[in-house]
Amino acid sequence: MATVKVYYFDAAGRAEIIRLVLAAAGIEFDDIRFPYLVSDDWATKYKPLAPFGQAPFVEYNGKRYGQSTAIAKFFARENGFYGANNLEAFRIDEVVGLVQDLFTVTAKIYVEKDPVKKEELRTAMVEGDGPKFFGFFEKLLQENGTGYFVGNQLSLADLMVYDMATQLRNTFNYDGLAHFPDIKALVEKVTSKDNIKKYIDSKK
């Protein structure tokens, strides 16, 4: 029986990085999903369980914890995906922070109701913030020179950028991989990992 339960809406969103870290570590978990703004399951059944009234949250060994980034960092540290030393952890935190900055931009697009304004925001992201942040990540990958952000093996930073790149492509039709070959290579590398591949296949 799984000792980890991940609670989130039936979407990738802010929970996907948690799922990816757990999958990469080979940890079985209960992926508990509920409809987004379709039923009252969230308000009546799951929100009362959430530590801070927000999703995602997890249950780990019988206790519940909130905040997606904190959760992802915990499981990354526990399972060897947080670098070999404090300096590598520092770089990982930089990448995590940059991804969060970009997700702040895309969140505005997601919640915009006016279709014209929504498309204007999406176009601005595709032409501005998207390439800007992808450029940051590409430079960091090139500086390390191994195809990963730190060391020569998978870390939370790689999973964060993989998650970001795939969500931008699937949700906002922005395929930055076409213009940033090192990020494209990273995404392909992450996708090829046995545990990640198994997780991806399980969603089909």
mmCIF file of C-alpha atoms in Angstrom:
data_model
loop_
_atom_site.group_PDB
_atom_site.id
_atom_site.type_symbol
_atom_site.label_atom_id
_atom_site.label_comp_id
_atom_site.label_asym_id
_atom_site.label_seq_id
_atom_site.Cartn_x
_atom_site.Cartn_y
_atom_site.Cartn_z
ATOM 1 C CA MET A 1 0.000 0.000 0.000
ATOM 2 C CA ALA A 2 1.346 3.422 -0.951
ATOM 3 C CA THR A 3 2.458 5.628 1.938
ATOM 4 C CA VAL A 4 2.202 8.755 -0.232
ATOM 5 C CA LYS A 5 -1.028 10.277 -1.489
ATOM 6 C CA VAL A 6 -1.028 13.258 -3.849
ATOM 7 C CA TYR A 7 -4.216 15.332 -3.914
ATOM 8 C CA TYR A 8 -4.916 17.670 -6.814
ATOM 9 C CA PHE A 9 -7.375 18.544 -9.536
ATOM 10 C CA ASP A 10 -7.465 16.306 -12.612
ATOM 11 C CA ALA A 11 -4.702 18.227 -14.341
ATOM 12 C CA ALA A 12 -0.932 18.594 -14.413
ATOM 13 C CA GLY A 13 -0.731 22.061 -12.881
ATOM 14 C CA ARG A 14 1.255 22.551 -9.703
ATOM 15 C CA ALA A 15 1.039 18.901 -8.689
ATOM 16 C CA GLU A 16 2.855 17.486 -11.684
ATOM 17 C CA ILE A 17 6.342 18.229 -10.357
ATOM 18 C CA ILE A 18 5.471 16.278 -7.202
ATOM 19 C CA ARG A 19 4.276 13.347 -9.280
ATOM 20 C CA LEU A 20 7.418 13.501 -11.427
ATOM 21 C CA VAL A 21 9.799 13.463 -8.457
ATOM 22 C CA LEU A 22 7.981 10.528 -6.907
ATOM 23 C CA ALA A 23 7.912 8.707 -10.236
ATOM 24 C CA ALA A 24 11.613 9.347 -10.854
ATOM 25 C CA ALA A 25 12.393 7.933 -7.406
ATOM 26 C CA GLY A 26 10.316 4.839 -8.105
ATOM 27 C CA ILE A 27 7.971 5.615 -5.218
ATOM 28 C CA GLU A 28 4.458 4.297 -5.579
ATOM 29 C CA PHE A 29 1.828 6.877 -4.716
ATOM 30 C CA ASP A 30 -1.921 7.280 -4.777
ATOM 31 C CA ASP A 31 -2.684 9.917 -7.415
ATOM 32 C CA ILE A 32 -5.950 11.311 -6.088
ATOM 33 C CA ARG A 33 -7.558 13.626 -8.635
ATOM 34 C CA PHE A 34 -10.851 15.465 -8.524
ATOM 35 C CA PRO A 35 -12.793 17.521 -11.093
ATOM 36 C CA TYR A 36 -11.834 21.159 -11.493
ATOM 37 C CA LEU A 37 -14.837 23.468 -11.103
ATOM 38 C CA VAL A 38 -17.162 20.711 -12.253
ATOM 39 C CA SER A 39 -18.471 19.309 -9.006
ATOM 40 C CA ASP A 40 -18.335 20.176 -5.348
ATOM 41 C CA ASP A 41 -15.869 17.380 -4.548
ATOM 42 C CA TRP A 42 -13.079 19.862 -3.901
ATOM 43 C CA ALA A 43 -15.054 22.173 -1.630
ATOM 44 C CA THR A 44 -16.875 19.533 0.371
ATOM 45 C CA LYS A 45 -14.593 16.495 0.358
ATOM 46 C CA TYR A 46 -10.982 17.493 -0.192
ATOM 47 C CA LYS A 47 -10.535 21.137 0.807
ATOM 48 C CA PRO A 48 -11.328 20.362 4.473
ATOM 49 C CA LEU A 49 -8.417 17.870 4.382
ATOM 50 C CA ALA A 50 -5.919 20.357 2.921
ATOM 51 C CA PRO A 51 -3.526 21.829 5.529
ATOM 52 C CA PHE A 52 -3.919 25.352 4.144
ATOM 53 C CA GLY A 53 -7.154 24.983 2.193
ATOM 54 C CA GLN A 54 -5.214 24.699 -1.065
ATOM 55 C CA ALA A 55 -4.258 22.021 -3.566
ATOM 56 C CA PRO A 56 -1.970 20.297 -4.188
ATOM 57 C CA PHE A 57 -1.247 18.693 -0.876
ATOM 58 C CA VAL A 58 0.118 15.299 0.087
ATOM 59 C CA GLU A 59 -0.371 12.742 2.761
ATOM 60 C CA TYR A 60 2.924 11.167 3.776
ATOM 61 C CA ASN A 61 3.024 8.416 6.373
ATOM 62 C CA GLY A 62 -0.335 9.495 7.699
ATOM 63 C CA LYS A 63 0.339 13.239 7.958
ATOM 64 C CA ARG A 64 -0.706 15.924 5.465
ATOM 65 C CA TYR A 65 1.575 18.620 4.033
ATOM 66 C CA GLY A 66 0.970 21.563 1.696
ATOM 67 C CA GLN A 67 2.852 23.876 -0.700
ATOM 68 C CA SER A 68 3.842 22.223 -3.970
ATOM 69 C CA THR A 69 7.425 23.455 -4.168
ATOM 70 C CA ALA A 70 8.181 22.519 -0.565
ATOM 71 C CA ILE A 71 6.743 19.062 -1.167
ATOM 72 C CA ALA A 72 8.757 18.542 -4.355
ATOM 73 C CA LYS A 73 11.946 19.723 -2.662
ATOM 74 C CA PHE A 74 11.413 17.373 0.278
ATOM 75 C CA PHE A 75 10.994 14.289 -1.870
ATOM 76 C CA ALA A 76 13.891 15.392 -4.101
ATOM 77 C CA ARG A 77 16.207 15.686 -1.096
ATOM 78 C CA GLU A 78 15.027 12.378 0.335
ATOM 79 C CA ASN A 79 15.705 10.539 -2.921
ATOM 80 C CA GLY A 80 18.972 11.981 -4.211
ATOM 81 C CA PHE A 81 17.638 14.580 -6.663
ATOM 82 C CA TYR A 82 18.971 17.681 -4.911
ATOM 83 C CA GLY A 83 22.612 17.743 -5.992
ATOM 84 C CA ALA A 84 25.796 16.445 -4.395
ATOM 85 C CA ASN A 85 26.575 19.514 -2.296
ATOM 86 C CA ASN A 86 25.218 22.884 -1.186
ATOM 87 C CA LEU A 87 26.508 24.681 -4.282
ATOM 88 C CA GLU A 88 24.639 22.299 -6.564
ATOM 89 C CA ALA A 89 21.550 22.714 -4.370
ATOM 90 C CA PHE A 90 21.982 26.481 -4.797
ATOM 91 C CA ARG A 91 21.850 26.124 -8.590
ATOM 92 C CA ILE A 92 18.817 23.842 -8.322
ATOM 93 C CA ASP A 93 17.051 26.471 -6.216
ATOM 94 C CA GLU A 94 17.869 29.079 -8.870
ATOM 95 C CA VAL A 95 16.232 26.961 -11.565
ATOM 96 C CA VAL A 96 13.217 26.228 -9.373
ATOM 97 C CA GLY A 97 12.787 29.958 -8.723
ATOM 98 C CA LEU A 98 13.006 30.806 -12.416
ATOM 99 C CA VAL A 99 10.404 28.190 -13.288
ATOM 100 C CA GLN A 100 8.094 29.611 -10.628
ATOM 101 C CA ASP A 101 8.583 33.091 -12.090
ATOM 102 C CA LEU A 102 7.552 31.851 -15.528
ATOM 103 C CA PHE A 103 4.564 29.964 -14.125
ATOM 104 C CA THR A 104 3.449 33.226 -12.507
ATOM 105 C CA VAL A 105 3.282 34.704 -16.003
ATOM 106 C CA THR A 106 1.346 31.771 -17.437
ATOM 107 C CA ALA A 107 -1.085 31.725 -14.510
ATOM 108 C CA LYS A 108 -2.374 35.117 -15.650
ATOM 109 C CA ILE A 109 -3.160 33.622 -19.047
ATOM 110 C CA TYR A 110 -4.886 30.616 -17.527
ATOM 111 C CA VAL A 111 -7.274 32.614 -15.339
ATOM 112 C CA GLU A 112 -8.100 35.324 -17.907
ATOM 113 C CA LYS A 113 -11.741 35.020 -18.978
ATOM 114 C CA ASP A 114 -11.845 37.452 -21.893
ATOM 115 C CA PRO A 115 -10.776 35.463 -25.010
ATOM 116 C CA VAL A 116 -9.213 38.475 -26.738
ATOM 117 C CA LYS A 117 -7.200 39.469 -23.675
ATOM 118 C CA LYS A 118 -6.287 35.826 -23.108
ATOM 119 C CA GLU A 119 -4.812 35.541 -26.594
ATOM 120 C CA GLU A 120 -2.937 38.829 -26.151
ATOM 121 C CA LEU A 121 -1.366 37.519 -22.962
ATOM 122 C CA ARG A 122 -0.493 34.211 -24.627
ATOM 123 C CA THR A 123 1.124 35.986 -27.580
ATOM 124 C CA ALA A 124 3.135 38.181 -25.219
ATOM 125 C CA MET A 125 4.369 35.087 -23.403
ATOM 126 C CA VAL A 126 5.238 33.235 -26.615
ATOM 127 C CA GLU A 127 7.147 36.209 -28.005
ATOM 128 C CA GLY A 128 8.609 37.576 -24.772
ATOM 129 C CA ASP A 129 8.748 35.749 -21.442
ATOM 130 C CA GLY A 130 8.888 32.262 -22.934
ATOM 131 C CA PRO A 131 12.039 32.809 -25.019
ATOM 132 C CA LYS A 132 13.584 34.922 -22.254
ATOM 133 C CA PHE A 133 13.314 32.215 -19.623
ATOM 134 C CA PHE A 134 14.186 29.402 -22.022
ATOM 135 C CA GLY A 135 17.309 31.393 -22.818
ATOM 136 C CA PHE A 136 18.202 31.465 -19.119
ATOM 137 C CA PHE A 137 17.803 27.693 -18.855
ATOM 138 C CA GLU A 138 19.736 27.045 -22.048
ATOM 139 C CA LYS A 139 22.660 29.118 -20.748
ATOM 140 C CA LEU A 140 22.728 27.266 -17.423
ATOM 141 C CA LEU A 141 22.712 23.906 -19.196
ATOM 142 C CA GLN A 142 25.584 25.010 -21.410
ATOM 143 C CA GLU A 143 27.573 26.240 -18.411
ATOM 144 C CA ASN A 144 27.339 22.862 -16.696
ATOM 145 C CA GLY A 145 28.201 21.036 -19.891
ATOM 146 C CA THR A 146 26.840 17.581 -19.005
ATOM 147 C CA GLY A 147 23.319 17.892 -20.351
ATOM 148 C CA TYR A 148 22.002 18.315 -16.815
ATOM 149 C CA PHE A 149 21.754 21.441 -14.684
ATOM 150 C CA VAL A 150 24.054 20.089 -11.963
ATOM 151 C CA GLY A 151 26.544 17.253 -11.927
ATOM 152 C CA ASN A 152 25.992 14.501 -14.438
ATOM 153 C CA GLN A 153 22.709 13.031 -13.272
ATOM 154 C CA LEU A 154 19.038 13.873 -12.932
ATOM 155 C CA SER A 155 17.994 16.466 -10.349
ATOM 156 C CA LEU A 156 14.923 18.430 -9.347
ATOM 157 C CA ALA A 157 16.083 21.241 -11.665
ATOM 158 C CA ASP A 158 15.879 18.959 -14.699
ATOM 159 C CA LEU A 159 12.448 17.700 -13.700
ATOM 160 C CA MET A 160 11.203 21.266 -13.133
ATOM 161 C CA VAL A 161 12.260 22.410 -16.601
ATOM 162 C CA TYR A 162 10.898 19.242 -18.179
ATOM 163 C CA ASP A 163 7.567 19.882 -16.467
ATOM 164 C CA MET A 164 7.565 23.538 -17.497
ATOM 165 C CA ALA A 165 8.420 22.825 -21.141
ATOM 166 C CA THR A 166 5.794 20.115 -21.542
ATOM 167 C CA GLN A 167 3.057 22.113 -19.795
ATOM 168 C CA LEU A 168 3.733 25.182 -21.926
ATOM 169 C CA ARG A 169 3.500 23.048 -25.044
ATOM 170 C CA ASN A 170 0.364 21.190 -23.999
ATOM 171 C CA THR A 171 -1.540 24.070 -22.395
ATOM 172 C CA PHE A 172 -0.412 27.195 -24.245
ATOM 173 C CA ASN A 173 0.855 25.790 -27.545
ATOM 174 C CA TYR A 174 4.332 27.184 -26.972
ATOM 175 C CA ASP A 175 7.019 24.788 -28.160
ATOM 176 C CA GLY A 176 10.232 26.403 -26.979
ATOM 177 C CA LEU A 177 12.105 23.181 -27.707
ATOM 178 C CA ALA A 178 12.141 24.076 -31.388
ATOM 179 C CA HIS A 179 14.451 27.000 -30.676
ATOM 180 C CA PHE A 180 16.487 25.740 -27.721
ATOM 181 C CA PRO A 181 18.292 22.499 -28.618
ATOM 182 C CA ASP A 182 19.874 21.932 -25.206
ATOM 183 C CA ILE A 183 16.492 22.089 -23.489
ATOM 184 C CA LYS A 184 15.070 19.800 -26.148
ATOM 185 C CA ALA A 185 17.867 17.307 -25.455
ATOM 186 C CA LEU A 186 17.185 17.548 -21.729
ATOM 187 C CA VAL A 187 13.467 16.879 -22.199
ATOM 188 C CA GLU A 188 14.259 13.856 -24.355
ATOM 189 C CA LYS A 189 16.730 12.626 -21.738
ATOM 190 C CA VAL A 190 14.195 12.944 -18.924
ATOM 191 C CA THR A 191 11.509 11.265 -21.031
ATOM 192 C CA SER A 192 13.813 8.306 -21.674
ATOM 193 C CA LYS A 193 14.353 7.554 -17.966
ATOM 194 C CA ASP A 194 12.712 4.231 -17.202
ATOM 195 C CA ASN A 195 10.698 5.433 -14.199
ATOM 196 C CA ILE A 196 9.540 8.597 -15.987
ATOM 197 C CA LYS A 197 8.636 6.630 -19.082
ATOM 198 C CA LYS A 198 6.618 4.245 -16.930
ATOM 199 C CA TYR A 199 4.764 7.172 -15.356
ATOM 200 C CA ILE A 200 4.043 8.802 -18.719
ATOM 201 C CA ASP A 201 2.748 5.518 -20.103
ATOM 202 C CA SER A 202 0.501 5.062 -17.086
ATOM 203 C CA LYS A 203 -1.371 8.277 -17.968
ATOM 204 C CA LYS A 204 -2.238 7.185 -21.513
#
